[in-house]
Amino acid sequence: MKLKILAVLLAAVHFAGNAVSLDHDKVQPIPQPEAVTISEKAAVKFKPGLDIRDGCDSFPAVNAAGETSGGLKGTNGDSGCKVSLLGSQVYGRAGWYQDVWAIMYS
């Protein structure tokens, strides 16, 4: 059993070390698919918007190819993360849990 855990951990470290990391301002947001189901339509209707008055804009963290951002790398304070030229992105999931329907956004 311990050998299986070790093998899984080694595989995770290997794949994490080989993951592609992009600059925070180079990640292309994933286009929002057309809402078809009632759950999808509700999730789009109630999708939150961000009002950022001070600090960094919201930048997408992952693109359609699964490549992730290396994190914000602002210079001169937060001036390097003020404008997300490619757009931001809201991730969401909706579903039933113990007879309650819920939406989760991040």
Coordinates of C-alpha atoms in Angstrom, one line a residue:
M1 CA 0.0 0.0 0.0
K2 CA 2.8 2.4 0.9
L3 CA 4.5 1.6 -2.4
K4 CA 1.3 2.7 -4.3
I5 CA 1.2 6.0 -2.4
L6 CA 4.8 6.6 -3.1
A7 CA 4.2 5.9 -6.8
V8 CA 1.3 8.3 -7.0
L9 CA 3.3 11.1 -5.2
L10 CA 6.2 10.6 -7.6
A11 CA 3.9 10.8 -10.6
A12 CA 2.3 14.0 -9.2
V13 CA 5.6 15.7 -8.7
H14 CA 6.8 14.6 -12.2
F15 CA 3.7 16.0 -13.9
A16 CA 3.5 19.2 -11.8
G17 CA 7.2 19.9 -12.6
N18 CA 6.5 19.5 -16.4
A19 CA 3.4 21.7 -16.4
V20 CA 3.4 24.7 -18.7
S21 CA 3.2 28.0 -16.9
L22 CA 2.3 31.2 -18.7
D23 CA 2.8 34.9 -17.8
H24 CA -0.3 36.2 -16.1
D25 CA -1.1 38.6 -18.9
K26 CA -0.8 35.9 -21.7
V27 CA -3.5 33.5 -20.6
Q28 CA -6.4 33.6 -23.1
P29 CA -9.7 33.3 -21.3
I30 CA -11.9 30.3 -22.2
P31 CA -15.0 31.5 -24.1
Q32 CA -18.3 31.1 -22.3
P33 CA -20.2 28.2 -23.9
E34 CA -23.8 28.7 -24.9
A35 CA -26.1 28.1 -21.9
V36 CA -28.5 25.2 -22.7
T37 CA -29.9 23.7 -19.5
I38 CA -31.9 25.5 -16.8
S39 CA -28.9 25.2 -14.5
E40 CA -26.5 26.7 -17.0
K41 CA -28.9 29.6 -17.8
A42 CA -29.3 30.3 -14.1
A43 CA -25.5 30.2 -13.6
V44 CA -25.0 32.7 -16.4
K45 CA -27.8 35.0 -15.1
F46 CA -26.4 35.2 -11.6
K47 CA -22.7 35.2 -12.6
P48 CA -20.9 37.7 -10.4
G49 CA -19.1 40.8 -11.7
L50 CA -16.1 42.3 -10.0
D51 CA -15.7 46.0 -9.2
I52 CA -12.0 46.4 -8.5
R53 CA -11.2 50.0 -7.5
D54 CA -7.7 49.4 -6.0
G55 CA -5.3 46.6 -6.6
C56 CA -4.9 44.1 -9.4
D57 CA -7.5 43.2 -12.1
S58 CA -8.8 39.7 -12.2
F59 CA -6.8 37.6 -14.7
P60 CA -7.8 34.2 -16.0
A61 CA -5.8 31.3 -14.4
V62 CA -6.2 28.6 -17.0
N63 CA -6.7 28.5 -20.8
A64 CA -8.5 26.0 -23.0
A65 CA -5.3 23.9 -23.4
G66 CA -5.0 23.5 -19.6
E67 CA -2.0 25.8 -19.3
T68 CA -2.0 27.8 -16.1
S69 CA -0.8 31.2 -15.1
G70 CA 2.4 31.5 -13.2
G71 CA 0.8 34.1 -10.9
L72 CA 0.7 37.8 -10.9
K73 CA 4.1 39.4 -11.4
G74 CA 3.5 43.1 -10.9
T75 CA 6.3 45.7 -11.0
N76 CA 6.4 49.0 -9.2
G77 CA 3.8 47.8 -6.7
D78 CA 0.8 46.6 -8.5
S79 CA 1.2 48.5 -11.8
G80 CA 2.0 45.3 -13.7
C81 CA -1.4 43.8 -13.0
K82 CA -3.7 46.8 -13.4
V83 CA -5.3 46.0 -16.8
S84 CA -6.3 42.6 -18.1
L85 CA -6.3 43.2 -21.8
L86 CA -7.5 39.7 -22.7
G87 CA -10.4 39.9 -20.3
S88 CA -11.1 38.2 -17.0
Q89 CA -12.8 34.9 -16.3
V90 CA -15.3 33.5 -13.8
Y91 CA -15.3 29.8 -13.2
G92 CA -18.6 28.2 -12.1
R93 CA -20.3 25.0 -11.3
A94 CA -23.9 24.2 -10.5
G95 CA -25.6 21.1 -9.2
W96 CA -27.7 19.4 -6.6
Y97 CA -26.4 18.4 -3.2
Q98 CA -28.6 16.8 -0.6
D99 CA -31.8 18.1 -2.3
V100 CA -30.4 21.6 -2.5
W101 CA -29.4 23.2 -5.8
A102 CA -26.3 25.4 -5.5
I103 CA -24.0 27.5 -7.7
M104 CA -20.3 27.9 -6.9
Y105 CA -18.2 30.6 -8.5
S106 CA -14.5 31.3 -8.3

